[in-house]
Coordinates of C-alpha atoms in Angstrom, one line a residue:
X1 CA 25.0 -0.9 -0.6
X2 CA 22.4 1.6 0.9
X3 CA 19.4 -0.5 -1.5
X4 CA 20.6 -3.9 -0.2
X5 CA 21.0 -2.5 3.5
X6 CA 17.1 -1.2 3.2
X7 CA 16.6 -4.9 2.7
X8 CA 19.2 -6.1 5.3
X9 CA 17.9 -4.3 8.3
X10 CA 14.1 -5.6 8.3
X11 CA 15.0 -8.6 7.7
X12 CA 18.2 -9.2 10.2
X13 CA 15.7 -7.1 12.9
X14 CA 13.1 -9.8 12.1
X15 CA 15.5 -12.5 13.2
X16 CA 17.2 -10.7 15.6
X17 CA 13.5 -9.7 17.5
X18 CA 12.7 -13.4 17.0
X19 CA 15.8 -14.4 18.5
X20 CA 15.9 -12.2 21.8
X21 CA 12.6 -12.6 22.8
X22 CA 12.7 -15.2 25.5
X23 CA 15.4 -12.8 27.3
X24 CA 12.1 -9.8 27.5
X25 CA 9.5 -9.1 25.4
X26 CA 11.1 -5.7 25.4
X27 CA 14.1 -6.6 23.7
X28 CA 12.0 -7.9 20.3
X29 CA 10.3 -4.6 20.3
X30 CA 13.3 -2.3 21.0
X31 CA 15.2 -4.0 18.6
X32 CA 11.9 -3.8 15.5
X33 CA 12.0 0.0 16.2
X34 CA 15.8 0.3 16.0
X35 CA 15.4 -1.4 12.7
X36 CA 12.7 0.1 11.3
X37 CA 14.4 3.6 12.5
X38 CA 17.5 2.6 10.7
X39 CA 15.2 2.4 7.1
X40 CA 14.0 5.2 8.0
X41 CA 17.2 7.1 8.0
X42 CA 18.4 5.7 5.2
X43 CA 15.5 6.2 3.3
X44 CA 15.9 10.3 4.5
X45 CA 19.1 9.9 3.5
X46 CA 18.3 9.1 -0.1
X47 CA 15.7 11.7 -0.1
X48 CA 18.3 14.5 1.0
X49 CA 20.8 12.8 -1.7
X50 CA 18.8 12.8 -4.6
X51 CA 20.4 14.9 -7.3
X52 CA 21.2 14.4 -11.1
X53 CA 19.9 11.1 -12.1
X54 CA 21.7 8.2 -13.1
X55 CA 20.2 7.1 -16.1
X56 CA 20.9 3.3 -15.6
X57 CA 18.2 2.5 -18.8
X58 CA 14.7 3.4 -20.3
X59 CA 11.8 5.1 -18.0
X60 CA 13.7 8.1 -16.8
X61 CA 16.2 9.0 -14.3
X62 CA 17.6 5.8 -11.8
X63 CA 19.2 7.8 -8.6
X64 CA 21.0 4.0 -7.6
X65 CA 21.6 0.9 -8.8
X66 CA 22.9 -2.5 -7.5
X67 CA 23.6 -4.9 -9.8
X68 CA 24.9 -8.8 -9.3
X69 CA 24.5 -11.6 -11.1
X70 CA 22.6 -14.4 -9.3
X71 CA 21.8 -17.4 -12.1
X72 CA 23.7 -15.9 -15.2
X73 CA 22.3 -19.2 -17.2
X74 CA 19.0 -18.2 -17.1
X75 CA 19.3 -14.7 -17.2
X76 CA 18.9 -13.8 -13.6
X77 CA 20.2 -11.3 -11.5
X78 CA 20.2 -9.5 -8.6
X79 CA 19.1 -6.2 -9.3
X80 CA 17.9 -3.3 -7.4
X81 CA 17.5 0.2 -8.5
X82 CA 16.0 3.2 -7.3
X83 CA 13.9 5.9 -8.9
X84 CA 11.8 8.8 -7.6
X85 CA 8.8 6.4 -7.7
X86 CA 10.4 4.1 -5.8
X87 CA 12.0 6.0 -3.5
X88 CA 8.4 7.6 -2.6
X89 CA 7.0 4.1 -1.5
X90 CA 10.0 3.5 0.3
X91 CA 9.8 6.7 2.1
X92 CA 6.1 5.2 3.5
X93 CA 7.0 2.0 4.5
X94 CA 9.4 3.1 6.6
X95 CA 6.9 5.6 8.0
X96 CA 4.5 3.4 8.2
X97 CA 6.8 0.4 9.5
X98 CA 8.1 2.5 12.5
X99 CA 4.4 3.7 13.5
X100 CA 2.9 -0.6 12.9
X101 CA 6.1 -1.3 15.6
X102 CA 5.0 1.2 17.8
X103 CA 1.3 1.1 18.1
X104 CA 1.9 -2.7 18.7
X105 CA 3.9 -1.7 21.5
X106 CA 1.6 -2.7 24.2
X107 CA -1.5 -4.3 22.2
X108 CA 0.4 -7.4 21.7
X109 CA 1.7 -9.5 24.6
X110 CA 2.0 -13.3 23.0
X111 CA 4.5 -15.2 21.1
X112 CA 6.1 -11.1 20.5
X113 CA 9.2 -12.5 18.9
X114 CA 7.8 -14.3 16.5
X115 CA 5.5 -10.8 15.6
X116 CA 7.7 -8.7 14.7
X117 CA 9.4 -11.4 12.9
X118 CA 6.6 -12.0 11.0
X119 CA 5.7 -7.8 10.9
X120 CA 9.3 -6.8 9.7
X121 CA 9.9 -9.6 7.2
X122 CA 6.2 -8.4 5.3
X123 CA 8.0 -4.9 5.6
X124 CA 11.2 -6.4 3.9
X125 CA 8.9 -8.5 0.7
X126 CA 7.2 -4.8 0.2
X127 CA 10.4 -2.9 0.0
X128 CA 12.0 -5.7 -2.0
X129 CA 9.1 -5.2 -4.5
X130 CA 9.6 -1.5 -4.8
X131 CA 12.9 -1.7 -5.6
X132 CA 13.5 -4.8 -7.3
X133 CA 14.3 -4.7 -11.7
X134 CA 14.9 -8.4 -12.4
X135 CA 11.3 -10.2 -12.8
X136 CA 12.3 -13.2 -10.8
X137 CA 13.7 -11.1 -8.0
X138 CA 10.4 -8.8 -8.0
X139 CA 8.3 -12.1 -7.8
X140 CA 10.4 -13.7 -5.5
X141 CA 9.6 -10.4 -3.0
X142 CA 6.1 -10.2 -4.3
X143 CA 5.6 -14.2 -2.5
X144 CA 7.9 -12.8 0.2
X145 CA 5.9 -10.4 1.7
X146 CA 2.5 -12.3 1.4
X147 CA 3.6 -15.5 4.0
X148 CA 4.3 -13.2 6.7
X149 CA 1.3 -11.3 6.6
X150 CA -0.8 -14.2 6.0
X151 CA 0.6 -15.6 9.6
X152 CA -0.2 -11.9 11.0
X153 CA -3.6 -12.5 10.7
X154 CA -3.9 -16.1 11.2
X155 CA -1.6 -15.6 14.6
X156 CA -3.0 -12.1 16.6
X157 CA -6.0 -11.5 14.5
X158 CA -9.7 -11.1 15.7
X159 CA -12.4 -13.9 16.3
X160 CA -12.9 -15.0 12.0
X161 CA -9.2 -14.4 12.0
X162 CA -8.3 -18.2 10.2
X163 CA -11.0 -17.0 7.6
X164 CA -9.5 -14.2 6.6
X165 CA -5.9 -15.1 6.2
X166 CA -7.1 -18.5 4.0
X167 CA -9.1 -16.5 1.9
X168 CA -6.1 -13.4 1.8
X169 CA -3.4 -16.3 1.1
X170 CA -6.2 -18.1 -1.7
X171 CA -6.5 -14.9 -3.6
X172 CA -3.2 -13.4 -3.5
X173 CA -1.1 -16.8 -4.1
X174 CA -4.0 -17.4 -7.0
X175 CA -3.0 -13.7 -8.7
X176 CA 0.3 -14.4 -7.8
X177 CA 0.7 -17.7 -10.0
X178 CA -1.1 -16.1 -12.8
X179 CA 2.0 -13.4 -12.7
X180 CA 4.3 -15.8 -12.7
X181 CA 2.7 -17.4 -15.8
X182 CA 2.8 -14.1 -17.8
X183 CA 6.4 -13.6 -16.1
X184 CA 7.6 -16.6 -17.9
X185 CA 5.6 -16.3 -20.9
X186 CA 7.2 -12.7 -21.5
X187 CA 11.3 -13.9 -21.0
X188 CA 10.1 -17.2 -23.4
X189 CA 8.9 -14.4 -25.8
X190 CA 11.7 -12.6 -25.5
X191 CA 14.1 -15.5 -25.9
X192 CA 12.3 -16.4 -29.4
X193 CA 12.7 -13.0 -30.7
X194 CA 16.6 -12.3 -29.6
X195 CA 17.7 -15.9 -28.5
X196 CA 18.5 -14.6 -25.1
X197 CA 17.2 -15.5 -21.6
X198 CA 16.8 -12.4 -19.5
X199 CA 14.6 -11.4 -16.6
X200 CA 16.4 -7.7 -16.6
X201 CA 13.4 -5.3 -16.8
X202 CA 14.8 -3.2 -18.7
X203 CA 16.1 -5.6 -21.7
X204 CA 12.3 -6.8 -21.9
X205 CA 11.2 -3.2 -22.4
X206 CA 10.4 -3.0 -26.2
X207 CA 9.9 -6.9 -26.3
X208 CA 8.7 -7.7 -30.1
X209 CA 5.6 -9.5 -29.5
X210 CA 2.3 -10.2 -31.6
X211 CA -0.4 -8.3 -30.8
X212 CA -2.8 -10.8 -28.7
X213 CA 0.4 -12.0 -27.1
X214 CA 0.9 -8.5 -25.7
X215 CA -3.4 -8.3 -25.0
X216 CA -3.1 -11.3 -22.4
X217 CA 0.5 -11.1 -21.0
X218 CA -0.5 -7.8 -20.2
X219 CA -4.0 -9.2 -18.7
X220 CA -2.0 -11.3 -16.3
X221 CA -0.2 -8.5 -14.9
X222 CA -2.9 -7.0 -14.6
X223 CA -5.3 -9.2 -12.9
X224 CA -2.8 -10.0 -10.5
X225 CA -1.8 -6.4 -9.8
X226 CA -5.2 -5.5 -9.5
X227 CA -6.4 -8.6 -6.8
X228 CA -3.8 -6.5 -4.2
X229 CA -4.9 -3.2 -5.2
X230 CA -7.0 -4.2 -5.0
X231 CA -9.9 -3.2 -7.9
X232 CA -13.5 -3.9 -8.3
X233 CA -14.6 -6.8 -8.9
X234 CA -11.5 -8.3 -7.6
X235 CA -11.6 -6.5 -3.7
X236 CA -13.5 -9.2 -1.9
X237 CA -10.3 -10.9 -0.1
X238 CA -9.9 -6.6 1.6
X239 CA -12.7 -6.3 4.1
X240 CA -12.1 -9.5 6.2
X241 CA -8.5 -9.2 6.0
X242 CA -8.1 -6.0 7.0
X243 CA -11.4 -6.9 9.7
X244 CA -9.3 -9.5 11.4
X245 CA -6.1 -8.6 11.4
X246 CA -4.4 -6.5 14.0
X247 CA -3.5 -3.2 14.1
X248 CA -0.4 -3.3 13.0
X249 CA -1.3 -5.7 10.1
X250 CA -4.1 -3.4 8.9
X251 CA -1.4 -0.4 8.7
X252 CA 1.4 -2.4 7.1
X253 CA -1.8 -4.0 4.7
X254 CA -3.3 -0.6 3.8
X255 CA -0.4 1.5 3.7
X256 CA 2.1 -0.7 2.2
X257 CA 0.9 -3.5 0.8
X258 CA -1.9 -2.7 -1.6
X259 CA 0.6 -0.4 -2.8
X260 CA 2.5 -2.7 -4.1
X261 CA -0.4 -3.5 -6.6
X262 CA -0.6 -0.1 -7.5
X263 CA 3.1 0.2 -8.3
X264 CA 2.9 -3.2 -10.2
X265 CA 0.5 -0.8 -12.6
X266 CA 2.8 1.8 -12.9
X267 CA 5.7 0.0 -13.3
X268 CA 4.8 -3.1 -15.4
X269 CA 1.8 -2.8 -17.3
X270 CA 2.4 0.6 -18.8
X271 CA 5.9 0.5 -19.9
X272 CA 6.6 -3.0 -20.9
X273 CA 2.8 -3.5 -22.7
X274 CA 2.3 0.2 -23.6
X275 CA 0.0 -0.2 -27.2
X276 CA -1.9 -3.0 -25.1
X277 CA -2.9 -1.2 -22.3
X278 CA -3.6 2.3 -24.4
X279 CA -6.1 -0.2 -26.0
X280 CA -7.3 -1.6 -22.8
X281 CA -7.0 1.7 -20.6
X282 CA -11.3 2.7 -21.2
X283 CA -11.8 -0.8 -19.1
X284 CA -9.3 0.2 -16.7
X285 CA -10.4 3.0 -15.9
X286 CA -14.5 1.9 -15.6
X287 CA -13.1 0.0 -13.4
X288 CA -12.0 2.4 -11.0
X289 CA -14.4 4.6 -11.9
X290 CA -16.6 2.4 -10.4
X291 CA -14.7 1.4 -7.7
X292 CA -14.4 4.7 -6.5
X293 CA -18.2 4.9 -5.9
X294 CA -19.1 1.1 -5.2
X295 CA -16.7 1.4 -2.0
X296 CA -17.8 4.9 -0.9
X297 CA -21.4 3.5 -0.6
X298 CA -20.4 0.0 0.9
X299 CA -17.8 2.1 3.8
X300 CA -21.2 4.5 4.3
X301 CA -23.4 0.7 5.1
X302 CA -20.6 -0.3 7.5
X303 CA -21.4 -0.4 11.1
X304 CA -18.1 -1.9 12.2
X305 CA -15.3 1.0 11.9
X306 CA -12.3 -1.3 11.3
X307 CA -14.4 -2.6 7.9
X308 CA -15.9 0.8 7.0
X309 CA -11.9 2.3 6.6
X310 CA -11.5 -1.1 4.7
X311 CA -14.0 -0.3 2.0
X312 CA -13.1 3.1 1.9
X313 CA -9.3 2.0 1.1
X314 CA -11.4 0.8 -2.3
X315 CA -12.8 3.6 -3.5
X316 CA -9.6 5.7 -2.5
X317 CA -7.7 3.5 -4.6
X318 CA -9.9 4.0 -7.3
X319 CA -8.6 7.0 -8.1
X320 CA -4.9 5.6 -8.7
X321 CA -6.4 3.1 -11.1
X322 CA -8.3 6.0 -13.0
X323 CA -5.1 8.4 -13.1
X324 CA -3.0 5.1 -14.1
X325 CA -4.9 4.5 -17.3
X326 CA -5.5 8.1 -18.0
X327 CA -1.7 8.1 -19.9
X328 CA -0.8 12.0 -18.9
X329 CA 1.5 13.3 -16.4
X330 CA -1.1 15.2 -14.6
X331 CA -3.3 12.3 -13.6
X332 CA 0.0 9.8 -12.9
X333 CA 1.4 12.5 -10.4
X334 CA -1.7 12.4 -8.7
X335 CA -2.0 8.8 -8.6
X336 CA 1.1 8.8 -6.6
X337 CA 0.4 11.5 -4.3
X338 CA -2.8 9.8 -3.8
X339 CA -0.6 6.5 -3.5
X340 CA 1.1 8.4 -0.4
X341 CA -1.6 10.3 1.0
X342 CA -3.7 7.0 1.2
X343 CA -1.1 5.5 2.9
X344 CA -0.9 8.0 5.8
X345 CA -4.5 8.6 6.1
X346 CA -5.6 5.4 6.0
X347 CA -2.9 4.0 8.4
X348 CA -3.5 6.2 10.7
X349 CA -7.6 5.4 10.6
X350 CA -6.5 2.1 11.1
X351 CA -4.5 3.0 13.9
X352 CA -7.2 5.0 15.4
X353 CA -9.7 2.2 15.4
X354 CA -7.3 0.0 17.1
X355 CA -6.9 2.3 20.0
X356 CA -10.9 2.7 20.2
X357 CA -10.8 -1.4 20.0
X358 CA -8.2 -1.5 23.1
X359 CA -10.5 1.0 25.2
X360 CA -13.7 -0.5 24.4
X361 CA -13.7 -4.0 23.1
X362 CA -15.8 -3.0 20.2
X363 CA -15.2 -1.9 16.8
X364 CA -19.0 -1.6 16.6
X365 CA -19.9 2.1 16.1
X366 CA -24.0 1.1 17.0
X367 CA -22.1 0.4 20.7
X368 CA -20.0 4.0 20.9
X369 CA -21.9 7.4 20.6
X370 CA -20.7 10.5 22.8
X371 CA -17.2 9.6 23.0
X372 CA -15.7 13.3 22.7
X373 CA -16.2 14.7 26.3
X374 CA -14.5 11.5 27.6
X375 CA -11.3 11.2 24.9
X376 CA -11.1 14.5 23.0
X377 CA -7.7 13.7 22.0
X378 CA -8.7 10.8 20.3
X379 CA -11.8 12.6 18.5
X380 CA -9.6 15.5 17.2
X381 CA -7.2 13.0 15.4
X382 CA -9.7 11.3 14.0
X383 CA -11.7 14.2 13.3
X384 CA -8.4 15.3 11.4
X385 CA -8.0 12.1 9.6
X386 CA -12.0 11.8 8.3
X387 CA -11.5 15.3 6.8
X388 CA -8.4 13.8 5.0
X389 CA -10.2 10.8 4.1
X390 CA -13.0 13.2 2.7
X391 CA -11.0 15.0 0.6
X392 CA -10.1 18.3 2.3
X393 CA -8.4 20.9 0.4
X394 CA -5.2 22.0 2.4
X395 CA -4.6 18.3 2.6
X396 CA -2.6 15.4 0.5
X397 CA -5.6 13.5 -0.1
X398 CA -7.0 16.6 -2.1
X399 CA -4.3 17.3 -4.0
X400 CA -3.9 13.7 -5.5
X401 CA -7.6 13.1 -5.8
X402 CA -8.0 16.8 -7.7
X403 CA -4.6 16.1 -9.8
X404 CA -6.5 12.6 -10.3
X405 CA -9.8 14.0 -12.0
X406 CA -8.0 16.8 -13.6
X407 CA -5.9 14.8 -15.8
X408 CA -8.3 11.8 -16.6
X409 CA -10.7 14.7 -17.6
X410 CA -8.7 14.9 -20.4
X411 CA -8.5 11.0 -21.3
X412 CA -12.3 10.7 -20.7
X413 CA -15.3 12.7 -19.4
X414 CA -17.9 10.2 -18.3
X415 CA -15.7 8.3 -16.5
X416 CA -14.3 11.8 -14.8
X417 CA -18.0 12.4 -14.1
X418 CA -18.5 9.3 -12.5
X419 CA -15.2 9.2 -9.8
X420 CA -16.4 12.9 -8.6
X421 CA -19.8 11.1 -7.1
X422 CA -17.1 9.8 -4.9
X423 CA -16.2 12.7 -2.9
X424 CA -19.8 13.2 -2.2
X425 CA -20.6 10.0 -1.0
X426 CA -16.9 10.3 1.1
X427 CA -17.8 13.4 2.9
X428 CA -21.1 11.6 4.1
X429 CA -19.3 8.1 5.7
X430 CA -16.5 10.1 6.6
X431 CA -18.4 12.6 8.6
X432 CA -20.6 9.6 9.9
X433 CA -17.3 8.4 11.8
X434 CA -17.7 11.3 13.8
X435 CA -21.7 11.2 14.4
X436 CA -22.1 7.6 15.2
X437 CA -18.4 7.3 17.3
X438 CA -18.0 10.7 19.3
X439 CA -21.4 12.6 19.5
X440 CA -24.6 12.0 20.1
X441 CA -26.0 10.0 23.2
X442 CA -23.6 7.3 24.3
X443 CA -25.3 4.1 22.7
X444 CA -24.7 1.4 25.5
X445 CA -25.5 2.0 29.2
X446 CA -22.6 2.6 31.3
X447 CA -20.0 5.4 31.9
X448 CA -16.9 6.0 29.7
X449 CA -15.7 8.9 32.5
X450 CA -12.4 6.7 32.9
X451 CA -11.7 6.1 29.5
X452 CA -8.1 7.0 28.8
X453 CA -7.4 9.6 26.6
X454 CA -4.3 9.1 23.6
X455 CA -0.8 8.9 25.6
X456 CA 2.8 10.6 24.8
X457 CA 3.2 7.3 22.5
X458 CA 0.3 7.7 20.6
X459 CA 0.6 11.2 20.4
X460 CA 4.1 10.5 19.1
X461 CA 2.9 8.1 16.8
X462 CA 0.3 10.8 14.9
X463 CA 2.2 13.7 15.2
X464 CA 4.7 12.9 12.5
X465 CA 1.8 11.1 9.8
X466 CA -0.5 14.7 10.4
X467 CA 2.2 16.7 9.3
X468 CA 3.4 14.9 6.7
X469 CA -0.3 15.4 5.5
X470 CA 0.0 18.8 5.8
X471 CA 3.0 19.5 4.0
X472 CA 1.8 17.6 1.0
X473 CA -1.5 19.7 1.4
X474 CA 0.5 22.9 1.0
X475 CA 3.5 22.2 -0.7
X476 CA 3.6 19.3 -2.8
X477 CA 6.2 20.3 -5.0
X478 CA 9.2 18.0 -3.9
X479 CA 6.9 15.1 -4.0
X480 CA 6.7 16.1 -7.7
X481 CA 10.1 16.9 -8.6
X482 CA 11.3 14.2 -7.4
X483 CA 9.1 11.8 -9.7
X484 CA 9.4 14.4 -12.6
X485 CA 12.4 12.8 -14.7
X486 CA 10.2 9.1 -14.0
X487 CA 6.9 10.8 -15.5
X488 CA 9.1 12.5 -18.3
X489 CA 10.9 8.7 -19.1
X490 CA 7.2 7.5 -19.0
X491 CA 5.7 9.6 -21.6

């Protein structure tokens, strides 16, 4: 019952927030946090608890399963199950969901019910995707958590903010109807080779299929997976979303949600199309080879912050797609540190560009310049975070970016050769954060003496996501034996 009660309490919270709102606006947010707290426990819980595997089926060791039969006619179920992969990106969200709560604490102040409603439900779809082993039930999340986020920015987003949601919703429905196509395509396959209906992952594992069958069922996974990573040339839908939403969306959207595409990789692609995508893996990974650059150098042209962390969330991510395709343990196990480490960095950038936005009404870095004598708390964080973003070694972003190169090395020099550029070109945006924002000459007349500097609940907020960066700098090795019987079920 602990998988279904890390569905339960986002979702009841939603309502619940929804629901108490017209008695206090403090209510809906006290009652987010307690939810999002309670994830988090159980999430920790699972962590602490995770010994021998289960082997439920294929792919490795399961730590948990939950198993009930929903349309037994056509094969469906609900069924939930829990690996070390999937624990990992449950672990974040419920980071990252406690920190989106409380860094919208005082930044929004209309329709607040209906906010976190909309805020915990996204959170709910994501960690329904993550743990979710019937396709209908994973697609059924997948839609889930797009709706919500999709009113997020249409709702308490910034002045293009009906743009960006209409062209988010366009692009994410469109990839999501071209999954649903190869969904159905795979259990009709399935049902002509063994005359049974099934959306159970693991009974379409090892599905007989002709070969150009296999070539563009696994295309439509991928395409679709790839539109939320999302990968170049697919990533045009990322900068105005994450532009226009707020602060809390862009977290939840960063950290959590464009994950999702890069677990649908892992997951999907690989296991239940595995000669296809060998044969398609030198595409794959061009492509985020050069997504790794092509965003490093679009972030670096930026002049708005909020879309130069945006584009940099592309060329990050290119590294996942490059240690996805490079089929060895070493580059998978950096993909999903970097899966982690992105997620914290990233988040927290995010973050940090919303509290610059609340001080200053400007996400423009042409209209900051000598911010650091006024708010040095607020430059150190960042200052911390760019470094991450840049690749530093002691951090997690290093170690999965390193792990990253190191492995698809073996798979394929060029391309290896290529993705490096991007922690040149990194270490130049990510360093320009700190030029154009806090030094230099303060760019607009007019005194930022009484600029507030970060408070206890900020501080709170960072605190936690800078250590966790740390310790996955340093000591990485639970983050890897915990995914270790996954990657040994993989290969």
């Amino acid at each position: 019952m602990l998988l279904a009660w890390l569905l339960i309490a986002p979702a009841a919270g939603g309502l619940l927030a929804w629901a108490a709102a017209p008695f206090g606006k403090a209510w809906a947010r006290w009652i987010s946090l307690a939810a999002m707290l309670a994830d988090l426990a159980v999430g920790i819980l699972l962590w602490v608890g995770a010994g021998a595997p289960v082997h439920i089926g294929p792919q490795g060791g399961w730590l948990m399963q939950l198993h009930l039969l929903w349309i037994p006619s056509l094969g469906i179920s609900f069924h939930l199950a829990l690996d070390g992969l999937s624990l990992l990106m449950v672990l974040l969200t419920a980071v990252l969901g406690v920190a989106s709560v409380l860094i919208s604490w005082r930044s929004v102040d209309e329709r607040v019910g209906f906010f976190h409603f909309n805020l915990l439900w996204s959170i709910a779809g994501a960690l329904g995707v993550f743990l979710a082993l019937d396709l209908f039930l994973f697609f059924f999340f997948w839609e889930l958590m797009l709706v919500p986020m999709y009113f997020l920015i249409a709702i308490w987003g910034h002045e293009d903010r009906v743009y960006a949601s209409i062209k988010f919703f366009i692009f994410t429905q469109a990839s999501g109807l071209l999954m649903l196509v190869s969904i159905l395509a795979l259990v009709f396959v399935h049902h002509g080779a063994t005359g049974i209906y099934t959306f159970d992952y693991f009974r379409l594992l090892g599905t007989p299929m002709s070969w150009w069958t296999s070539i563009w069922l696994m295309l439509g996974f991928f395409v679709a997976f790839a539109v939320k990573l999302p990968a170049f040339p697919f990533h045009v839908w990322l900068p105005d979303a994450h532009t226009e939403a707020p602060t809390a969306g862009s977290v939840i959207l960063a950290g959590v949600l464009l994950k999702t595409g890069a677990y649908g990789l892992i997951r999907f692609v690989g296991p239940l199309f595995p000669d296809a995508a060998h044969w398609f893996s030198f595409i794959a990974m061009l492509i985020g080879a050069i997504g790794i650059v092509y965003g490093a150098f679009l972030a670096f042209a930026q002049t708005d912050f909020k879309r130069l962390v945006a584009y940099s969330s592309i060329s990050h991510l290119g590294f996942v797609m490059l240690g996805v395709f490079a089929f060895n343990a070493i580059a998978l196990q950096g993909a999903e540190m970097q899966m982690v480490a992105h997620g914290i960095s990233t988040g927290a950038l995010f973050m940090l560009v919303g509290v610059l936005q609340e001080r200053l009404h400007t996400r423009d870095m042409r209209d900051m310049g000598g911010l650091w004598q006024a708010v040095p708390r607020i430059g150190a964080i960042t200052l911390f975070f760019a470094l991450a973003s840049l690749g530093l070694p002691g951090l997690g972003n290093f170690v999965g970016e390193f792990l990253v190169l190191l492995g698809s090395w073996r798979a394929n020099l060029a391309l290896t050769v290529v993705g490096s550029c991007g922690f040149v070109v990194s270490v130049i945006y990510s360093l320009a954060i700190m030029k154009r924002v806090f030094f230099g000459s303060r760019a607009v007349s007019g005194s930022v003496a009484v600029m507030a500097d970060m408070g206890i609940r900020e501080l709170t907020i960072m605190a936690p996501l800078i250590v966790i960066l740390v310790l996955l700098g340093f000591y990485p090795q639970p983050l890897f034996d915990i995914v270790q019987p996954w990657i040994a079920g993989f290969f």
